[in-house]
Structure formats: structure tokens, C-alpha cells
Short mmCIF file of C-alpha atoms in Angstrom, two decimals:
data_model
loop_
_atom_site.label_atom_id
_atom_site.label_comp_id
_atom_site.label_asym_id
_atom_site.label_seq_id
_atom_site.Cartn_x
_atom_site.Cartn_y
_atom_site.Cartn_z
CA MET V 1 44.39 120.03 104.73
CA ALA V 2 47.60 121.39 106.76
CA GLU V 3 49.10 124.93 105.58
CA VAL V 4 52.22 124.00 102.46
CA GLU V 5 55.14 126.38 103.99
CA PRO V 6 55.37 127.74 101.00
CA PHE V 7 59.48 128.29 99.63
CA PRO V 8 61.39 130.37 101.01
CA ASP V 9 63.13 133.37 99.09
CA ASP V 10 65.99 131.84 97.82
CA THR V 11 64.06 129.02 95.89
CA ALA V 12 66.86 130.13 92.82
CA ASP V 13 70.15 129.02 94.87
CA PHE V 14 70.16 125.35 94.87
CA GLY V 15 74.34 124.75 93.86
CA ASP V 16 76.55 125.76 91.22
CA PHE V 17 77.40 122.69 88.40
CA VAL V 18 80.59 121.58 87.64
CA ARG V 19 82.76 124.54 85.72
CA ASN V 20 86.03 122.88 84.78
CA GLU V 21 87.86 119.05 83.93
CA ASP V 22 89.46 119.06 87.44
CA GLU V 23 85.86 119.78 89.75
CA GLU V 24 84.59 117.22 87.25
CA THR V 25 87.24 114.81 87.80
CA ASP V 26 87.28 115.10 91.77
CA PHE V 27 83.63 115.21 91.41
CA GLU V 28 83.32 111.81 90.37
CA VAL V 29 85.40 109.92 92.54
CA VAL V 30 82.50 110.68 95.17
CA VAL V 31 79.63 110.70 93.80
CA GLU V 32 77.59 107.80 93.14
CA PRO V 33 78.24 105.90 89.42
CA TRP V 34 76.30 107.61 86.52
CA TYR V 35 75.24 103.69 85.14
CA LYS V 36 73.42 103.58 88.69
CA TYR V 37 70.96 106.10 86.76
CA ASP V 38 70.84 103.70 83.35
CA MET V 39 67.76 100.69 83.21
CA LYS V 40 70.12 98.98 80.58
CA GLU V 41 72.79 98.20 83.22
CA THR V 42 71.31 97.89 86.95
CA GLN V 43 67.94 95.94 88.22
CA HIS V 44 68.06 98.50 90.82
CA VAL V 45 68.16 101.32 89.33
CA PHE V 46 68.44 104.79 91.30
CA TYR V 47 65.20 107.59 90.55
CA PRO V 48 67.11 110.65 89.32
CA VAL V 49 66.89 114.05 91.79
CA CYS V 50 67.32 117.47 90.89
CA LEU V 51 68.29 120.01 93.81
CA GLY V 52 64.94 121.78 93.84
CA GLU V 53 62.79 119.70 92.81
CA VAL V 54 59.93 118.64 95.20
CA LEU V 55 58.85 115.18 96.22
CA ASN V 56 55.77 114.14 96.85
CA GLU V 57 54.18 117.09 96.72
CA ARG V 58 56.00 117.76 99.72
CA TYR V 59 60.22 117.40 100.19
CA LEU V 60 61.75 119.97 98.84
CA VAL V 61 65.46 118.71 98.06
CA GLU V 62 67.68 121.24 99.25
CA HIS V 63 71.55 119.45 99.22
CA LYS V 64 72.56 115.82 98.91
CA LEU V 65 73.54 113.59 102.72
CA GLY V 66 75.49 110.41 100.05
CA HIS V 67 74.51 107.29 98.78
CA GLY V 68 75.27 103.62 99.17
CA GLY V 69 74.46 100.94 97.19
CA GLY V 70 70.98 100.93 96.87
CA SER V 71 69.87 105.07 97.53
CA THR V 72 70.62 108.01 97.83
CA VAL V 73 70.27 110.80 100.61
CA TRP V 74 69.25 114.37 100.42
CA MET V 75 68.63 117.17 102.55
CA THR V 76 65.05 118.03 102.45
CA ARG V 77 62.64 120.92 103.77
CA ASP V 78 59.32 118.97 104.33
CA LEU V 79 56.77 121.42 103.62
CA GLN V 80 53.90 120.61 105.69
CA ASP V 81 55.60 119.90 108.68
CA LYS V 82 57.80 123.11 108.46
CA ARG V 83 61.05 121.14 109.41
CA ASP V 84 64.12 119.61 108.24
CA VAL V 85 63.95 115.85 107.14
CA ALA V 86 66.28 113.00 105.60
CA LEU V 87 64.78 111.70 102.55
CA LYS V 88 65.65 108.36 101.42
CA VAL V 89 65.51 107.28 98.06
CA LEU V 90 65.52 103.48 97.43
CA ALA V 91 66.73 102.12 94.14
CA LEU V 92 64.29 99.52 92.01
CA GLY V 93 64.09 95.86 93.87
CA GLU V 94 64.04 94.47 97.33
CA TRP V 95 65.29 97.29 99.61
CA SER V 96 62.42 99.31 100.17
CA ASP V 97 60.41 96.29 101.52
CA ASP V 98 63.38 95.31 103.12
CA GLU V 99 64.10 98.67 105.55
CA THR V 100 60.79 99.44 106.36
CA TYR V 101 60.70 95.87 107.42
CA MET V 102 63.39 96.41 109.67
CA GLN V 103 62.30 99.79 110.81
CA ASP V 104 59.80 98.46 111.64
CA VAL V 105 60.80 95.35 113.94
CA ILE V 106 63.83 98.44 115.67
CA ILE V 107 60.64 99.97 116.72
CA GLN V 108 58.99 97.37 117.79
CA ASN V 109 61.53 95.67 119.72
CA VAL V 110 64.36 97.99 120.64
CA GLN V 111 64.12 99.44 123.62
CA ASP V 112 66.50 102.46 123.57
CA THR V 113 66.73 103.84 119.81
CA SER V 114 68.34 106.66 121.50
CA HIS V 115 71.55 105.93 119.03
CA LEU V 116 69.50 104.49 116.67
CA VAL V 117 67.85 106.44 113.14
CA THR V 118 64.83 105.49 113.00
CA TYR V 119 62.17 106.16 110.83
CA LEU V 120 60.07 109.77 111.08
CA GLY V 121 57.48 107.94 108.45
CA VAL V 122 58.73 105.43 105.01
CA LEU V 123 62.38 106.15 104.59
CA VAL V 124 61.94 110.62 106.40
CA PHE V 125 64.77 110.16 109.28
CA PRO V 126 65.55 112.93 111.20
CA LEU V 127 68.70 114.88 109.71
CA ILE V 128 71.43 113.88 110.81
CA GLY V 129 75.42 114.17 110.16
CA PRO V 130 77.96 114.60 108.40
CA CYS V 131 79.36 110.91 108.31
CA LEU V 132 82.19 109.73 109.99
CA ASN V 133 84.58 110.79 107.94
CA PRO V 134 88.34 110.29 108.79
CA LEU V 135 89.47 113.38 107.21
CA MET V 136 87.11 114.82 109.63
CA LEU V 137 88.94 113.63 112.93
CA GLY V 138 92.69 115.12 113.16
CA LYS V 139 89.99 118.29 114.49
CA MET V 140 88.00 117.13 117.23
CA SER V 141 89.07 116.05 119.89
CA MET V 142 89.29 112.31 121.82
CA ILE V 143 86.87 113.34 124.64
CA THR V 144 84.53 113.72 121.58
CA ARG V 145 86.13 111.05 118.36
CA MET V 146 85.74 108.20 122.51
CA SER V 147 82.38 109.14 123.23
CA ALA V 148 81.53 108.85 119.63
CA ALA V 149 83.03 104.68 120.15
CA ARG V 150 81.02 104.72 123.39
CA GLN V 151 77.37 105.35 121.33
CA LEU V 152 78.04 103.56 119.13
CA LEU V 153 78.90 100.17 121.27
CA GLU V 154 75.50 100.69 123.13
CA GLY V 155 73.69 101.36 119.80
CA LEU V 156 75.30 98.21 118.50
CA GLU V 157 74.30 96.51 122.63
CA ASN V 158 70.76 98.17 122.48
CA LEU V 159 69.87 96.09 118.36
CA HIS V 160 71.93 92.79 119.50
CA ASN V 161 69.28 92.65 122.35
CA ALA V 162 66.01 92.64 119.95
CA GLY V 163 67.70 89.71 118.24
CA ILE V 164 68.86 92.38 114.91
CA VAL V 165 72.27 91.87 113.67
CA HIS V 166 73.34 94.70 111.74
CA ARG V 167 75.52 93.18 108.48
CA ASP V 168 76.36 96.44 107.26
CA LEU V 169 78.27 98.67 109.53
CA ASN V 170 80.66 101.28 108.59
CA GLU V 171 81.55 104.55 108.14
CA ARG V 172 78.41 105.69 105.46
CA ASN V 173 76.01 104.25 107.71
CA CYS V 174 77.64 106.05 111.22
CA MET V 175 76.90 110.00 111.73
CA TRP V 176 77.43 112.92 113.84
CA GLY V 177 74.49 114.25 115.58
CA MET V 178 73.84 117.65 113.94
CA ALA V 179 72.44 121.38 115.13
CA PRO V 180 69.12 122.43 113.69
CA LEU V 181 69.72 124.45 110.92
CA ASP V 182 68.76 128.04 110.02
CA HIS V 183 65.55 128.03 106.94
CA ASN V 184 67.50 130.02 105.20
CA ARG V 185 68.82 127.85 102.17
CA SER V 186 72.61 130.34 102.12
CA ALA V 187 72.49 130.13 106.01
CA LYS V 188 72.81 126.19 105.07
CA TYR V 189 75.05 126.97 102.77
CA LYS V 190 77.74 128.54 105.00
CA VAL V 191 76.87 125.36 106.68
CA LEU V 192 77.20 122.70 105.07
CA ASP V 193 79.03 124.14 101.87
CA ARG V 194 77.15 124.49 98.35
CA PRO V 195 76.87 121.13 96.48
CA ILE V 196 78.35 121.29 93.91
CA LYS V 197 75.91 119.30 90.77
CA GLN V 198 75.79 117.99 87.58
CA ILE V 199 73.66 116.41 84.58
CA ILE V 200 73.52 112.93 85.03
CA PRO V 201 76.09 111.98 81.84
CA TYR V 202 76.03 108.94 79.56
CA VAL V 203 72.09 107.46 80.00
CA ASP V 204 69.72 108.39 79.02
CA LEU V 205 66.92 109.28 81.61
CA TRP V 206 63.49 108.86 81.70
CA LYS V 207 63.88 112.31 83.25
CA GLN V 208 66.38 114.91 84.51
CA GLY V 209 68.17 114.10 87.45
CA GLU V 210 71.74 115.34 89.45
CA LEU V 211 74.49 113.85 91.28
CA GLU V 212 76.30 115.54 94.40
CA PHE V 213 78.29 115.25 96.79
CA TYR V 214 73.28 108.24 108.93
CA LEU V 215 74.37 103.94 113.25
CA GLY V 216 71.39 103.63 110.25
CA ASP V 217 70.48 102.26 107.60
CA PHE V 218 69.14 99.03 107.68
CA ALA V 219 68.74 97.93 104.88
CA LEU V 220 71.01 94.52 105.27
CA ALA V 221 70.12 94.11 108.58
CA LYS V 222 68.01 90.97 110.58
CA LYS V 223 66.73 89.86 113.31
CA LEU V 224 68.67 85.99 113.74
CA SER V 225 65.73 84.48 114.43
CA ASP V 226 65.09 85.47 110.59
CA PRO V 227 64.91 82.21 108.47
CA VAL V 228 66.19 83.96 105.22
CA THR V 229 69.44 86.38 104.90
CA GLN V 230 69.20 88.91 101.95
CA HIS V 231 71.68 88.92 100.09
CA GLY V 232 74.51 91.58 101.26
CA LEU V 233 77.61 92.64 102.76
CA PRO V 234 79.50 94.99 104.24
CA PRO V 235 82.63 97.09 102.14
CA SER V 236 85.07 94.67 102.17
CA LYS V 237 87.61 96.92 104.50
CA PHE V 238 84.34 96.77 106.85
CA CYS V 239 83.70 93.04 106.39
CA SER V 240 84.82 90.43 109.41
CA PRO V 241 86.97 87.90 107.23
CA ASP V 242 84.90 84.94 108.74
CA ARG V 243 81.22 87.12 106.62
CA LEU V 244 84.19 86.85 104.17
CA HIS V 245 84.28 83.18 103.53
CA GLY V 246 80.36 82.46 103.42
CA LYS V 247 79.65 82.27 107.31
CA GLU V 248 76.14 82.93 108.85
CA PRO V 249 75.66 87.22 110.05
CA SER V 250 75.64 86.72 113.71
CA PHE V 251 76.64 89.77 116.10
CA ALA V 252 80.44 88.62 115.92
CA CYS V 253 80.89 90.31 112.75
CA ASP V 254 79.66 93.59 113.30
CA MET V 255 81.98 93.09 116.57
CA TRP V 256 84.49 92.77 114.14
CA ILE V 257 83.08 95.65 112.09
CA TYR V 258 82.65 97.93 115.58
CA MET V 259 86.09 97.60 116.09
CA ILE V 260 87.00 98.96 112.78
CA ILE V 261 85.21 102.03 113.07
CA PHE V 262 86.85 102.49 116.76
CA ALA V 263 90.49 101.50 115.01
CA VAL V 264 89.09 104.72 113.12
CA LEU V 265 87.94 106.61 115.98
CA TYR V 266 91.16 106.19 117.82
CA LEU V 267 93.77 105.80 115.36
CA GLU V 268 91.80 108.01 112.31
CA PHE V 269 93.37 105.58 109.60
CA THR V 270 91.33 101.62 110.03
CA PRO V 271 94.16 99.62 111.27
CA PHE V 272 94.29 96.92 108.26
CA HIS V 273 96.43 97.78 104.94
CA THR V 274 94.50 97.17 101.97
CA ILE V 275 97.75 97.10 99.58
CA MET V 276 98.94 93.94 100.04
CA ASP V 277 99.02 91.00 98.16
CA GLY V 278 95.47 90.15 98.11
CA GLY V 279 93.55 93.01 99.41
CA ILE V 280 91.90 93.37 103.25
CA ILE V 281 92.56 89.66 103.73
CA GLY V 282 96.09 90.73 102.89
CA GLY V 283 96.34 93.01 105.18
CA ILE V 284 94.47 91.53 107.82
CA THR V 285 96.50 87.98 108.06
CA ALA V 286 99.33 90.63 108.08
CA SER V 287 98.81 92.12 110.93
CA LEU V 288 97.21 89.14 113.15
CA GLY V 289 98.06 85.90 110.95
CA PRO V 290 96.83 82.95 109.41
CA LEU V 291 93.37 82.39 108.67
CA PRO V 292 91.48 79.20 110.09
CA GLU V 293 93.08 75.99 107.72
CA GLU V 294 89.07 75.17 107.73
CA TRP V 295 88.39 78.01 105.46
CA LYS V 296 90.52 77.30 102.22
CA GLY V 297 88.12 77.03 99.15
CA LEU V 298 85.75 78.60 101.28
CA TYR V 299 86.29 82.71 100.15
CA VAL V 300 83.77 84.53 98.01
CA TYR V 301 85.24 86.47 96.36
CA SER V 302 88.42 85.91 93.45
CA GLU V 303 90.79 83.12 94.04
CA PRO V 304 92.33 82.85 97.41
CA LEU V 305 96.11 82.59 98.36
CA ASP V 306 97.66 79.72 100.26
CA LEU V 307 99.90 81.91 102.49
CA TRP V 308 96.42 83.45 104.53
CA TYR V 309 96.34 80.05 105.64
CA ASP V 310 99.37 78.75 106.36
CA GLN V 311 100.20 77.43 110.21
CA ASP V 312 103.64 78.19 110.47
CA ARG V 313 103.06 82.01 109.33
CA LYS V 314 104.22 84.46 112.21
CA PRO V 315 102.09 88.64 111.72
CA ASN V 316 104.49 90.65 110.09
CA PRO V 317 105.86 93.09 112.87
CA ARG V 318 105.79 95.94 110.99
CA PHE V 319 102.04 95.10 110.60
CA ASP V 320 100.90 93.90 113.82
CA LEU V 321 98.80 96.09 116.03
CA PRO V 322 101.22 96.90 118.98
CA THR V 323 103.73 98.31 116.26
CA THR V 324 100.14 99.97 114.76
CA ILE V 325 98.73 101.14 117.78
CA ALA V 326 101.96 102.73 118.58
CA TYR V 327 103.03 104.00 114.79
CA TYR V 328 99.88 105.85 114.46
CA ARG V 329 99.13 107.47 118.42
CA PRO V 330 103.12 107.88 119.15
CA ASP V 331 101.97 110.80 121.80
CA ALA V 332 99.84 107.52 123.32
CA ASP V 333 101.98 106.58 126.81
CA LEU V 334 102.50 102.56 127.70
CA PHE V 335 99.51 102.56 130.04
CA GLU V 336 96.43 104.12 126.67
CA ARG V 337 98.34 101.43 124.15
CA HIS V 338 98.15 98.18 126.48
CA HIS V 339 95.18 99.16 127.63
CA VAL V 340 93.99 99.37 123.65
CA LEU V 341 95.81 96.90 122.37
CA SER V 342 93.70 94.92 125.29
CA ILE V 343 90.10 96.06 123.00
CA MET V 344 91.33 95.79 119.44
CA SER V 345 92.75 92.21 120.90
CA LYS V 346 89.46 90.72 122.08
CA VAL V 347 87.85 92.03 118.77
CA PHE V 348 90.49 90.70 116.05
CA THR V 349 89.71 87.09 116.64
CA TYR V 350 88.77 85.00 113.86
CA ASN V 351 87.12 82.26 116.67
CA ILE V 352 83.85 84.00 116.34
CA GLU V 353 82.85 82.75 119.10
CA GLU V 354 85.19 84.21 121.78
CA ARG V 355 84.89 87.85 119.64
CA LEU V 356 83.73 89.64 123.30
CA THR V 357 79.75 90.56 122.99
CA ALA V 358 78.37 94.39 122.67
CA THR V 359 77.63 93.86 126.16
CA GLN V 360 81.14 92.82 127.17
CA LEU V 361 82.90 95.55 126.02
CA LEU V 362 81.22 97.91 127.20
CA ARG V 363 81.73 96.46 130.65
CA ASP V 364 85.60 94.92 129.97
CA PRO V 365 88.24 96.95 132.42
CA SER V 366 90.32 98.34 129.47
CA PHE V 367 87.38 99.68 127.45
CA ARG V 368 86.74 101.34 130.73
CA ALA V 369 90.25 101.99 131.42
CA ILE V 370 90.03 104.37 127.68
CA MET V 371 86.83 105.74 128.40
CA ASP V 372 87.21 107.06 132.08
CA ARG V 373 90.95 108.69 130.86
CA TYR V 374 88.42 110.57 127.98
CA GLY V 375 85.65 111.12 130.51
CA CYS V 376 83.11 109.32 128.68
#
């Protein structure tokens, strides 16, 4: 049996509980909803986890890295192999089998996985992070941000070349690299901040757990050759309008979402406003003009608005792409704005057959001009 690493000296230090109503309110904004732990409220119930808990008699839980629709992700110390890893704890349901299957498919079929987060063991991953956070981008150079855009596109190209569509690109699934952390937990908390925690409220749990504050996450990914498509969409602000109208997953829908993330990296903001009537589709049509008329009646969510499909409607000059680029990047010269507009316009098109592929975009003259400008 392999030697198991003893607990570090600071085993008692696992963060602080919320101390007042203001902290509790802020806390509730960023953590998963408490009802995700209630078997009476959802079939896909989360497994409650506490900081300081040892899972599978091996993984010491030290910090929360994030959560999604079907899992929570924790920074843990592998006491057996003596390394820090990310442990993904899946909700009950089909996600576990689906993600494990897709991880195997990716490892077996993708030639270059250097930009993909693939597992070290079943749902144990290398420690990577933090996730893409627009609030952090202002402190980063454009060289760093455009390098991230190029690396993400290369990772997506490698997936697509293997016949795999990601389907769920969003800012929580796109992560920065992380330098190795000091084994001492106090030193880790200086880098990551001390975790703030709270006993999960309102739910009669079968075990105690705490709420807290990686390209990765392949729970919704599929090979296009697979006949069955698992139900699920990315967050609406990242979802392509064709998918929001019931179209099948495709490389083109991944490219739409990639361009949203490119825009976040370049502009520090998403390019389409969600405050319009109808939410994200209202913002998309205000910027790009009306959706194809033949899509009318296919919208997958609430009642659609007729004006979305009015072929006489023009883009709103206050919200079109040239205005958005100029507003958020007044420091960029006309050369740069021209090429960024060209890049976005070649992907933000409703016609999925016209959207550039990952390989085409990597070779596109305007994309290369922006990457060359920032030495990427």
C-alpha cells in the first residue's frame, strides 16, 4: 500500500463562517443555490461537502473552486500521491457516466490535449484556475488576454478535429493556468483568499455540508457521430441563437460561444446586452438585425417577440458591433477596430454554414493581425 501523507500542521484552519447579514447576502450571490442539496426539490441533488473533509479516504478538501449545473469542484490535497488536485463532485443523475465517457473519448481521439483539462483519474483533475472572470481582466495586459484567446481557439480546434463539439463553453469552463502552490494551507489561502463558508440552510441533509465560493467540463460534450444528444444548453448569454431555436449541436455553435468569450477577453464585457426586451435575443437582434424568418415559432424558452423576425428591422446603431467595439475600446486605433470587427462579423452570423471554423479563424488574416499586434 502506498504511503499516505499525514495531515499538515494547519488542519484546523479551513476558512471562516459568514459573520453578518451583508456577508451572507454577498455569499448567496456567488454560491450554488441551497435547494440543489434537497432531494425533495431536484433529482440531480448535489453531494454535500465540508472543508477539512477527506473524500474516498484520500482527498483532503481545502478550498472551493467553483460549481456548475451538475457538479461542485474542490481544491483537494491528494494524501496518497502528495499533490494538489481538483476534485469534481457530480450530482446524482446521468452526468457522471456522460463526463467519464467523454473524457475517455477525448483522451483516445484528440491528438493535442495541452489546452484541455483532462482527468488524472476518474473526475480528478490537475489543479487549474481561476476561471475567466471579467472583473479580473482590467488588471491583465492585452498580451495575456489575446494569448488566452489564441490558446482557447487552439484547444477548440483540437476538439473539433476529433469530431467532438463542446456545447457548453462559458466563462466558468475557461480557466487560467495556476503555478504550483505551497503545501502549507495558510500559504495557499494567501494566494486564493481564505474561504468563506456557511452551513447549508433549509435542507434536512443526510450529512453535513457547507456552501462556498476549468477549455474544461465535458459533461455536455458529444461526438457528432453519436446518435443521442444529451439534453442541456449553456447559459443563455453564451448560447448561439440557432441552439436557442432548437437546432442540433454543431461546431458552429461552439464557434459562436468562442466569439462571445473572445469579446469578453478583448472588450472586458459581453458584446450583446441582456437588458433589452426578450433578454439575450433582444440584445443580439439589436446588434445584428433580425433572425431568419423561418426560425419564427422555434424559440425554446418563453414567448418570442415578433420584432425579432421582422425582416425590415435594422440593427440599432447604438448597439451594433462597430459602436460596441468603439465604446468599450476607445484606446484601440482604427486598424485594430477594423480587424476586430472583421473577426466578430465572420462568426456572429445566423447562417451556421457561413461561420468560420476554428481552423479557418486561426488562419484568418484579421485574427492573425490582432495576434501579431500583441505578440501572440
